[in-house]
Amino acid sequence: MRKIVGTLFMSAKTMLPVASGDVTPFDDTSRIASKLDGTRLFKVAGRSMEPIALEDQFVITREEIVDENTLRRLNGTLVIAIDDNGARYFKRLRCRDDLIILESANSDASTPSALLSLGGGDHPELINILSVVGILFEEPFLRP
C-alpha cells in the first residue's frame, strides 16, 4: 500500500481507467510521470485557496508562456501568477481583455482578489504564470 499525499488535476483526455469497484489497480504510470515532468513545487502561505490548498501544503506547478492562447486555456483554473514587482499569487485566473483578475477561493472574504494588467496601466503587470498541476498535502519523501 502507498499513502496518498496529494491530488493531481488531470484533464478528461488523460484520465485514468475507472472500474466498477471502489478502487482499480493501475500499473501504467507513464501518464502520471509525463504530467509531473518539468514541474516545480511551491509551499502555500496564507488562506486564499482554502479549502483547495491549506497553508504549508505544496502546489505542483508547470511553467507557462504568457500569451493569449495560454491565458484563454488557463482561464478559470488555478495558477501562480507573478507580477513585475516579484509578488506571487496563488489564485484562480479570470481574464477580462487586458485585465487579469486573480480570485481567491476562500469564501470567508479574508483574502481579496488581486488585479494585474497585461501591459502597464494602473495595476502591476503579469510577467509570469504557472499552471497548477496538483496539490501535495505533505512534503514528499524522495528516495536518493
PDB file of N, CA and C in Angstrom, residues 11-101:
ATOM      1  N   SER A  11      -6.792  16.209 -16.980  1.00  0.00           N
ATOM      2  CA  SER A  11      -7.847  16.532 -17.929  1.00  0.00           C
ATOM      3  C   SER A  11      -8.586  15.250 -18.312  1.00  0.00           C
ATOM      4  N   ALA A  12      -9.742  15.402 -18.927  1.00  0.00           N
ATOM      5  CA  ALA A  12     -10.557  14.246 -19.314  1.00  0.00           C
ATOM      6  C   ALA A  12      -9.793  13.322 -20.250  1.00  0.00           C
ATOM      7  N   LYS A  13      -8.939  13.864 -21.115  1.00  0.00           N
ATOM      8  CA  LYS A  13      -8.215  13.019 -22.060  1.00  0.00           C
ATOM      9  C   LYS A  13      -7.050  12.271 -21.426  1.00  0.00           C
ATOM     10  N   THR A  14      -6.651  12.645 -20.217  1.00  0.00           N
ATOM     11  CA  THR A  14      -5.573  11.918 -19.541  1.00  0.00           C
ATOM     12  C   THR A  14      -6.072  11.181 -18.306  1.00  0.00           C
ATOM     13  N   MET A  15      -7.384  11.051 -18.177  1.00  0.00           N
ATOM     14  CA  MET A  15      -7.948  10.373 -17.015  1.00  0.00           C
ATOM     15  C   MET A  15      -7.495   8.922 -16.953  1.00  0.00           C
ATOM     16  N   LEU A  16      -7.395   8.430 -15.744  1.00  0.00           N
ATOM     17  CA  LEU A  16      -7.018   7.048 -15.531  1.00  0.00           C
ATOM     18  C   LEU A  16      -8.247   6.165 -15.691  1.00  0.00           C
ATOM     19  N   PRO A  17      -8.052   4.860 -15.957  1.00  0.00           N
ATOM     20  CA  PRO A  17      -9.206   3.972 -16.129  1.00  0.00           C
ATOM     21  C   PRO A  17     -10.054   3.884 -14.862  1.00  0.00           C
ATOM     22  N   VAL A  18     -11.357   3.727 -15.055  1.00  0.00           N
ATOM     23  CA  VAL A  18     -12.290   3.616 -13.937  1.00  0.00           C
ATOM     24  C   VAL A  18     -12.938   2.241 -14.012  1.00  0.00           C
ATOM     25  N   ALA A  19     -13.067   1.618 -12.870  1.00  0.00           N
ATOM     26  CA  ALA A  19     -13.715   0.301 -12.818  1.00  0.00           C
ATOM     27  C   ALA A  19     -14.989   0.417 -11.995  1.00  0.00           C
ATOM     28  N   SER A  20     -15.695  -0.680 -11.891  1.00  0.00           N
ATOM     29  CA  SER A  20     -16.962  -0.651 -11.170  1.00  0.00           C
ATOM     30  C   SER A  20     -16.789  -0.736  -9.656  1.00  0.00           C
ATOM     31  N   GLY A  21     -15.620  -1.121  -9.181  1.00  0.00           N
ATOM     32  CA  GLY A  21     -15.385  -1.224  -7.743  1.00  0.00           C
ATOM     33  C   GLY A  21     -14.915   0.085  -7.138  1.00  0.00           C
ATOM     34  N   ASP A  22     -14.558   0.029  -5.865  1.00  0.00           N
ATOM     35  CA  ASP A  22     -14.081   1.220  -5.160  1.00  0.00           C
ATOM     36  C   ASP A  22     -12.699   1.659  -5.628  1.00  0.00           C
ATOM     37  N   VAL A  23     -11.859   0.701  -5.967  1.00  0.00           N
ATOM     38  CA  VAL A  23     -10.511   1.018  -6.439  1.00  0.00           C
ATOM     39  C   VAL A  23     -10.172   0.147  -7.636  1.00  0.00           C
ATOM     40  N   THR A  24      -9.266   0.648  -8.460  1.00  0.00           N
ATOM     41  CA  THR A  24      -8.829  -0.078  -9.636  1.00  0.00           C
ATOM     42  C   THR A  24      -7.317  -0.109  -9.666  1.00  0.00           C
ATOM     43  N   PRO A  25      -6.703  -1.281  -9.830  1.00  0.00           N
ATOM     44  CA  PRO A  25      -5.246  -1.313  -9.967  1.00  0.00           C
ATOM     45  C   PRO A  25      -4.833  -0.536 -11.214  1.00  0.00           C
ATOM     46  N   PHE A  26      -3.761   0.202 -11.089  1.00  0.00           N
ATOM     47  CA  PHE A  26      -3.283   0.990 -12.223  1.00  0.00           C
ATOM     48  C   PHE A  26      -1.776   0.849 -12.280  1.00  0.00           C
ATOM     49  N   ASP A  27      -1.301   0.084 -13.257  1.00  0.00           N
ATOM     50  CA  ASP A  27       0.120  -0.215 -13.356  1.00  0.00           C
ATOM     51  C   ASP A  27       0.866   0.701 -14.318  1.00  0.00           C
ATOM     52  N   ASP A  28       0.162   1.342 -15.246  1.00  0.00           N
ATOM     53  CA  ASP A  28       0.805   2.213 -16.231  1.00  0.00           C
ATOM     54  C   ASP A  28       0.903   3.625 -15.669  1.00  0.00           C
ATOM     55  N   THR A  29       2.063   3.966 -15.133  1.00  0.00           N
ATOM     56  CA  THR A  29       2.244   5.290 -14.526  1.00  0.00           C
ATOM     57  C   THR A  29       2.871   6.290 -15.498  1.00  0.00           C
ATOM     58  N   SER A  30       3.000   5.936 -16.763  1.00  0.00           N
ATOM     59  CA  SER A  30       3.652   6.825 -17.724  1.00  0.00           C
ATOM     60  C   SER A  30       2.898   8.147 -17.890  1.00  0.00           C
ATOM     61  N   ARG A  31       1.561   8.111 -17.868  1.00  0.00           N
ATOM     62  CA  ARG A  31       0.796   9.363 -18.000  1.00  0.00           C
ATOM     63  C   ARG A  31       0.999  10.256 -16.781  1.00  0.00           C
ATOM     64  N   ILE A  32       1.091   9.643 -15.618  1.00  0.00           N
ATOM     65  CA  ILE A  32       1.336  10.417 -14.399  1.00  0.00           C
ATOM     66  C   ILE A  32       2.741  11.001 -14.435  1.00  0.00           C
ATOM     67  N   ALA A  33       3.709  10.192 -14.820  1.00  0.00           N
ATOM     68  CA  ALA A  33       5.094  10.662 -14.891  1.00  0.00           C
ATOM     69  C   ALA A  33       5.231  11.824 -15.872  1.00  0.00           C
ATOM     70  N   SER A  34       4.569  11.718 -17.040  1.00  0.00           N
ATOM     71  CA  SER A  34       4.665  12.807 -18.017  1.00  0.00           C
ATOM     72  C   SER A  34       3.980  14.075 -17.511  1.00  0.00           C
ATOM     73  N   LYS A  35       2.926  13.915 -16.722  1.00  0.00           N
ATOM     74  CA  LYS A  35       2.239  15.079 -16.147  1.00  0.00           C
ATOM     75  C   LYS A  35       3.147  15.811 -15.153  1.00  0.00           C
ATOM     76  N   LEU A  36       4.024  15.079 -14.480  1.00  0.00           N
ATOM     77  CA  LEU A  36       4.905  15.658 -13.463  1.00  0.00           C
ATOM     78  C   LEU A  36       6.260  16.090 -14.014  1.00  0.00           C
ATOM     79  N   ASP A  37       6.576  15.700 -15.232  1.00  0.00           N
ATOM     80  CA  ASP A  37       7.866  16.037 -15.821  1.00  0.00           C
ATOM     81  C   ASP A  37       8.022  17.553 -15.949  1.00  0.00           C
ATOM     82  N   GLY A  38       9.091  18.088 -15.410  1.00  0.00           N
ATOM     83  CA  GLY A  38       9.370  19.523 -15.508  1.00  0.00           C
ATOM     84  C   GLY A  38       8.587  20.398 -14.541  1.00  0.00           C
ATOM     85  N   THR A  39       7.966  19.811 -13.542  1.00  0.00           N
ATOM     86  CA  THR A  39       7.181  20.603 -12.592  1.00  0.00           C
ATOM     87  C   THR A  39       8.052  21.140 -11.460  1.00  0.00           C
ATOM     88  N   ARG A  40       7.524  22.144 -10.758  1.00  0.00           N
ATOM     89  CA  ARG A  40       8.169  22.746  -9.588  1.00  0.00           C
ATOM     90  C   ARG A  40       7.180  22.775  -8.440  1.00  0.00           C
ATOM     91  N   LEU A  41       7.702  22.733  -7.225  1.00  0.00           N
ATOM     92  CA  LEU A  41       6.861  22.820  -6.028  1.00  0.00           C
ATOM     93  C   LEU A  41       6.955  24.208  -5.425  1.00  0.00           C
ATOM     94  N   PHE A  42       5.818  24.706  -4.934  1.00  0.00           N
ATOM     95  CA  PHE A  42       5.750  25.931  -4.150  1.00  0.00           C
ATOM     96  C   PHE A  42       5.013  25.605  -2.855  1.00  0.00           C
ATOM     97  N   LYS A  43       5.465  26.146  -1.749  1.00  0.00           N
ATOM     98  CA  LYS A  43       4.798  25.947  -0.466  1.00  0.00           C
ATOM     99  C   LYS A  43       3.734  27.027  -0.290  1.00  0.00           C
ATOM    100  N   VAL A  44       2.532  26.618   0.109  1.00  0.00           N
ATOM    101  CA  VAL A  44       1.412  27.540   0.272  1.00  0.00           C
ATOM    102  C   VAL A  44       1.597  28.359   1.546  1.00  0.00           C
ATOM    103  N   ALA A  45       1.433  29.666   1.419  1.00  0.00           N
ATOM    104  CA  ALA A  45       1.466  30.580   2.558  1.00  0.00           C
ATOM    105  C   ALA A  45       0.170  31.373   2.535  1.00  0.00           C
ATOM    106  N   GLY A  46      -0.608  31.292   3.589  1.00  0.00           N
ATOM    107  CA  GLY A  46      -1.859  32.036   3.644  1.00  0.00           C
ATOM    108  C   GLY A  46      -3.066  31.151   3.411  1.00  0.00           C
ATOM    109  N   ARG A  47      -4.232  31.802   3.398  1.00  0.00           N
ATOM    110  CA  ARG A  47      -5.502  31.076   3.362  1.00  0.00           C
ATOM    111  C   ARG A  47      -6.330  31.346   2.105  1.00  0.00           C
ATOM    112  N   SER A  48      -5.760  31.975   1.103  1.00  0.00           N
ATOM    113  CA  SER A  48      -6.572  32.416  -0.030  1.00  0.00           C
ATOM    114  C   SER A  48      -7.180  31.276  -0.837  1.00  0.00           C
ATOM    115  N   MET A  49      -6.620  30.078  -0.766  1.00  0.00           N
ATOM    116  CA  MET A  49      -7.140  28.990  -1.586  1.00  0.00           C
ATOM    117  C   MET A  49      -7.772  27.872  -0.763  1.00  0.00           C
ATOM    118  N   GLU A  50      -8.090  28.146   0.502  1.00  0.00           N
ATOM    119  CA  GLU A  50      -8.827  27.156   1.292  1.00  0.00           C
ATOM    120  C   GLU A  50     -10.224  26.999   0.693  1.00  0.00           C
ATOM    121  N   PRO A  51     -10.757  25.836   0.610  1.00  0.00           N
ATOM    122  CA  PRO A  51     -10.296  24.542   1.113  1.00  0.00           C
ATOM    123  C   PRO A  51      -9.497  23.731   0.094  1.00  0.00           C
ATOM    124  N   ILE A  52      -9.174  24.288  -1.069  1.00  0.00           N
ATOM    125  CA  ILE A  52      -8.446  23.545  -2.095  1.00  0.00           C
ATOM    126  C   ILE A  52      -7.036  23.207  -1.637  1.00  0.00           C
ATOM    127  N   ALA A  53      -6.352  24.208  -1.092  1.00  0.00           N
ATOM    128  CA  ALA A  53      -4.999  24.012  -0.572  1.00  0.00           C
ATOM    129  C   ALA A  53      -4.879  24.780   0.727  1.00  0.00           C
ATOM    130  N   LEU A  54      -4.296  24.147   1.719  1.00  0.00           N
ATOM    131  CA  LEU A  54      -4.143  24.751   3.037  1.00  0.00           C
ATOM    132  C   LEU A  54      -2.721  25.262   3.220  1.00  0.00           C
ATOM    133  N   GLU A  55      -2.566  26.172   4.148  1.00  0.00           N
ATOM    134  CA  GLU A  55      -1.243  26.708   4.445  1.00  0.00           C
ATOM    135  C   GLU A  55      -0.274  25.569   4.756  1.00  0.00           C
ATOM    136  N   ASP A  56       0.933  25.688   4.245  1.00  0.00           N
ATOM    137  CA  ASP A  56       2.034  24.735   4.408  1.00  0.00           C
ATOM    138  C   ASP A  56       1.903  23.481   3.550  1.00  0.00           C
ATOM    139  N   GLN A  57       0.870  23.373   2.721  1.00  0.00           N
ATOM    140  CA  GLN A  57       0.823  22.300   1.738  1.00  0.00           C
ATOM    141  C   GLN A  57       1.660  22.745   0.538  1.00  0.00           C
ATOM    142  N   PHE A  58       1.767  21.900  -0.470  1.00  0.00           N
ATOM    143  CA  PHE A  58       2.637  22.183  -1.609  1.00  0.00           C
ATOM    144  C   PHE A  58       1.838  22.158  -2.907  1.00  0.00           C
ATOM    145  N   VAL A  59       2.100  23.142  -3.760  1.00  0.00           N
ATOM    146  CA  VAL A  59       1.450  23.260  -5.052  1.00  0.00           C
ATOM    147  C   VAL A  59       2.430  22.761  -6.114  1.00  0.00           C
ATOM    148  N   ILE A  60       1.965  21.850  -6.966  1.00  0.00           N
ATOM    149  CA  ILE A  60       2.773  21.348  -8.077  1.00  0.00           C
ATOM    150  C   ILE A  60       2.448  22.226  -9.286  1.00  0.00           C
ATOM    151  N   THR A  61       3.462  22.838  -9.886  1.00  0.00           N
ATOM    152  CA  THR A  61       3.229  23.798 -10.971  1.00  0.00           C
ATOM    153  C   THR A  61       4.039  23.461 -12.216  1.00  0.00           C
ATOM    154  N   ARG A  62       3.562  24.018 -13.322  1.00  0.00           N
ATOM    155  CA  ARG A  62       4.275  23.908 -14.593  1.00  0.00           C
ATOM    156  C   ARG A  62       4.391  25.310 -15.193  1.00  0.00           C
ATOM    157  N   GLU A  63       5.591  25.655 -15.625  1.00  0.00           N
ATOM    158  CA  GLU A  63       5.854  26.952 -16.258  1.00  0.00           C
ATOM    159  C   GLU A  63       5.052  27.079 -17.553  1.00  0.00           C
ATOM    160  N   GLU A  64       4.466  28.245 -17.788  1.00  0.00           N
ATOM    161  CA  GLU A  64       3.683  28.507 -18.994  1.00  0.00           C
ATOM    162  C   GLU A  64       4.204  29.762 -19.686  1.00  0.00           C
ATOM    163  N   ILE A  65       3.872  29.906 -20.942  1.00  0.00           N
ATOM    164  CA  ILE A  65       4.185  31.124 -21.696  1.00  0.00           C
ATOM    165  C   ILE A  65       3.020  32.084 -21.523  1.00  0.00           C
ATOM    166  N   VAL A  66       3.324  33.341 -21.235  1.00  0.00           N
ATOM    167  CA  VAL A  66       2.253  34.333 -21.103  1.00  0.00           C
ATOM    168  C   VAL A  66       1.898  34.832 -22.503  1.00  0.00           C
ATOM    169  N   ASP A  67       0.818  34.288 -23.049  1.00  0.00           N
ATOM    170  CA  ASP A  67       0.298  34.756 -24.325  1.00  0.00           C
ATOM    171  C   ASP A  67      -1.220  34.557 -24.332  1.00  0.00           C
ATOM    172  N   GLU A  68      -1.856  35.029 -25.364  1.00  0.00           N
ATOM    173  CA  GLU A  68      -3.322  34.996 -25.439  1.00  0.00           C
ATOM    174  C   GLU A  68      -3.876  33.571 -25.379  1.00  0.00           C
ATOM    175  N   ASN A  69      -3.256  32.650 -26.098  1.00  0.00           N
ATOM    176  CA  ASN A  69      -3.736  31.264 -26.108  1.00  0.00           C
ATOM    177  C   ASN A  69      -3.627  30.615 -24.734  1.00  0.00           C
ATOM    178  N   THR A  70      -2.508  30.833 -24.072  1.00  0.00           N
ATOM    179  CA  THR A  70      -2.309  30.265 -22.729  1.00  0.00           C
ATOM    180  C   THR A  70      -3.314  30.853 -21.752  1.00  0.00           C
ATOM    181  N   LEU A  71      -3.509  32.161 -21.776  1.00  0.00           N
ATOM    182  CA  LEU A  71      -4.458  32.792 -20.863  1.00  0.00           C
ATOM    183  C   LEU A  71      -5.877  32.291 -21.120  1.00  0.00           C
ATOM    184  N   ARG A  72      -6.227  32.088 -22.372  1.00  0.00           N
ATOM    185  CA  ARG A  72      -7.549  31.553 -22.709  1.00  0.00           C
ATOM    186  C   ARG A  72      -7.687  30.123 -22.165  1.00  0.00           C
ATOM    187  N   ARG A  73      -6.648  29.302 -22.342  1.00  0.00           N
ATOM    188  CA  ARG A  73      -6.670  27.911 -21.885  1.00  0.00           C
ATOM    189  C   ARG A  73      -6.717  27.820 -20.357  1.00  0.00           C
ATOM    190  N   LEU A  74      -6.030  28.731 -19.678  1.00  0.00           N
ATOM    191  CA  LEU A  74      -5.967  28.688 -18.214  1.00  0.00           C
ATOM    192  C   LEU A  74      -7.086  29.471 -17.533  1.00  0.00           C
ATOM    193  N   ASN A  75      -7.897  30.196 -18.303  1.00  0.00           N
ATOM    194  CA  ASN A  75      -8.980  30.986 -17.717  1.00  0.00           C
ATOM    195  C   ASN A  75      -9.899  30.089 -16.877  1.00  0.00           C
ATOM    196  N   GLY A  76     -10.086  30.446 -15.621  1.00  0.00           N
ATOM    197  CA  GLY A  76     -10.933  29.681 -14.714  1.00  0.00           C
ATOM    198  C   GLY A  76     -10.199  28.618 -13.927  1.00  0.00           C
ATOM    199  N   THR A  77      -8.900  28.461 -14.167  1.00  0.00           N
ATOM    200  CA  THR A  77      -8.121  27.428 -13.475  1.00  0.00           C
ATOM    201  C   THR A  77      -7.239  28.052 -12.394  1.00  0.00           C
ATOM    202  N   LEU A  78      -6.664  27.189 -11.570  1.00  0.00           N
ATOM    203  CA  LEU A  78      -5.729  27.632 -10.535  1.00  0.00           C
ATOM    204  C   LEU A  78      -4.368  27.888 -11.161  1.00  0.00           C
ATOM    205  N   VAL A  79      -3.765  29.003 -10.779  1.00  0.00           N
ATOM    206  CA  VAL A  79      -2.447  29.370 -11.293  1.00  0.00           C
ATOM    207  C   VAL A  79      -1.626  30.015 -10.173  1.00  0.00           C
ATOM    208  N   ILE A  80      -0.345  30.102 -10.423  1.00  0.00           N
ATOM    209  CA  ILE A  80       0.512  31.009  -9.668  1.00  0.00           C
ATOM    210  C   ILE A  80       0.906  32.090 -10.660  1.00  0.00           C
ATOM    211  N   ALA A  81       0.521  33.300 -10.365  1.00  0.00           N
ATOM    212  CA  ALA A  81       0.830  34.439 -11.224  1.00  0.00           C
ATOM    213  C   ALA A  81       1.909  35.264 -10.530  1.00  0.00           C
ATOM    214  N   ILE A  82       2.842  35.787 -11.324  1.00  0.00           N
ATOM    215  CA  ILE A  82       3.937  36.598 -10.786  1.00  0.00           C
ATOM    216  C   ILE A  82       3.899  37.947 -11.499  1.00  0.00           C
ATOM    217  N   ASP A  83       3.909  39.017 -10.695  1.00  0.00           N
ATOM    218  CA  ASP A  83       3.843  40.352 -11.293  1.00  0.00           C
ATOM    219  C   ASP A  83       5.232  40.972 -11.414  1.00  0.00           C
ATOM    220  N   ASP A  84       5.281  42.164 -12.016  1.00  0.00           N
ATOM    221  CA  ASP A  84       6.554  42.829 -12.276  1.00  0.00           C
ATOM    222  C   ASP A  84       7.241  43.329 -11.002  1.00  0.00           C
ATOM    223  N   ASN A  85       6.595  43.246  -9.860  1.00  0.00           N
ATOM    224  CA  ASN A  85       7.226  43.577  -8.580  1.00  0.00           C
ATOM    225  C   ASN A  85       7.759  42.328  -7.881  1.00  0.00           C
ATOM    226  N   GLY A  86       7.557  41.154  -8.494  1.00  0.00           N
ATOM    227  CA  GLY A  86       8.012  39.897  -7.918  1.00  0.00           C
ATOM    228  C   GLY A  86       7.008  39.236  -6.987  1.00  0.00           C
ATOM    229  N   ALA A  87       5.833  39.844  -6.813  1.00  0.00           N
ATOM    230  CA  ALA A  87       4.803  39.256  -5.946  1.00  0.00           C
ATOM    231  C   ALA A  87       4.246  38.000  -6.613  1.00  0.00           C
ATOM    232  N   ARG A  88       4.006  36.969  -5.793  1.00  0.00           N
ATOM    233  CA  ARG A  88       3.433  35.706  -6.278  1.00  0.00           C
ATOM    234  C   ARG A  88       2.030  35.552  -5.719  1.00  0.00           C
ATOM    235  N   TYR A  89       1.102  35.170  -6.586  1.00  0.00           N
ATOM    236  CA  TYR A  89      -0.294  34.991  -6.209  1.00  0.00           C
ATOM    237  C   TYR A  89      -0.724  33.567  -6.562  1.00  0.00           C
ATOM    238  N   PHE A  90      -1.291  32.859  -5.601  1.00  0.00           N
ATOM    239  CA  PHE A  90      -1.869  31.536  -5.861  1.00  0.00           C
ATOM    240  C   PHE A  90      -3.374  31.729  -5.842  1.00  0.00           C
ATOM    241  N   LYS A  91      -3.981  31.812  -7.034  1.00  0.00           N
ATOM    242  CA  LYS A  91      -5.397  32.169  -7.156  1.00  0.00           C
ATOM    243  C   LYS A  91      -6.006  31.489  -8.385  1.00  0.00           C
ATOM    244  N   ARG A  92      -7.298  31.730  -8.581  1.00  0.00           N
ATOM    245  CA  ARG A  92      -8.000  31.297  -9.795  1.00  0.00           C
ATOM    246  C   ARG A  92      -7.929  32.442 -10.801  1.00  0.00           C
ATOM    247  N   LEU A  93      -7.526  32.121 -12.022  1.00  0.00           N
ATOM    248  CA  LEU A  93      -7.325  33.114 -13.078  1.00  0.00           C
ATOM    249  C   LEU A  93      -8.632  33.436 -13.789  1.00  0.00           C
ATOM    250  N   ARG A  94      -8.902  34.716 -13.951  1.00  0.00           N
ATOM    251  CA  ARG A  94     -10.014  35.203 -14.781  1.00  0.00           C
ATOM    252  C   ARG A  94      -9.452  36.290 -15.693  1.00  0.00           C
ATOM    253  N   CYS A  95      -9.722  36.193 -16.978  1.00  0.00           N
ATOM    254  CA  CYS A  95      -9.216  37.161 -17.955  1.00  0.00           C
ATOM    255  C   CYS A  95     -10.351  38.034 -18.465  1.00  0.00           C
ATOM    256  N   ARG A  96     -10.132  39.322 -18.442  1.00  0.00           N
ATOM    257  CA  ARG A  96     -11.088  40.298 -18.977  1.00  0.00           C
ATOM    258  C   ARG A  96     -10.303  41.325 -19.792  1.00  0.00           C
ATOM    259  N   ASP A  97     -10.233  41.111 -21.110  1.00  0.00           N
ATOM    260  CA  ASP A  97      -9.469  41.974 -22.009  1.00  0.00           C
ATOM    261  C   ASP A  97      -8.013  42.045 -21.540  1.00  0.00           C
ATOM    262  N   ASP A  98      -7.500  43.247 -21.210  1.00  0.00           N
ATOM    263  CA  ASP A  98      -6.113  43.401 -20.757  1.00  0.00           C
ATOM    264  C   ASP A  98      -5.990  43.366 -19.242  1.00  0.00           C
ATOM    265  N   LEU A  99      -7.048  42.951 -18.561  1.00  0.00           N
ATOM    266  CA  LEU A  99      -7.051  42.892 -17.099  1.00  0.00           C
ATOM    267  C   LEU A  99      -7.084  41.434 -16.651  1.00  0.00           C
ATOM    268  N   ILE A 100      -6.226  41.105 -15.708  1.00  0.00           N
ATOM    269  CA  ILE A 100      -6.179  39.763 -15.119  1.00  0.00           C
ATOM    270  C   ILE A 100      -6.755  39.873 -13.711  1.00  0.00           C
ATOM    271  N   ILE A 101      -7.786  39.099 -13.445  1.00  0.00           N
ATOM    272  CA  ILE A 101      -8.399  39.058 -12.119  1.00  0.00           C
ATOM    273  C   ILE A 101      -7.986  37.741 -11.482  1.00  0.00           C
TER     274      ILE A 101
END
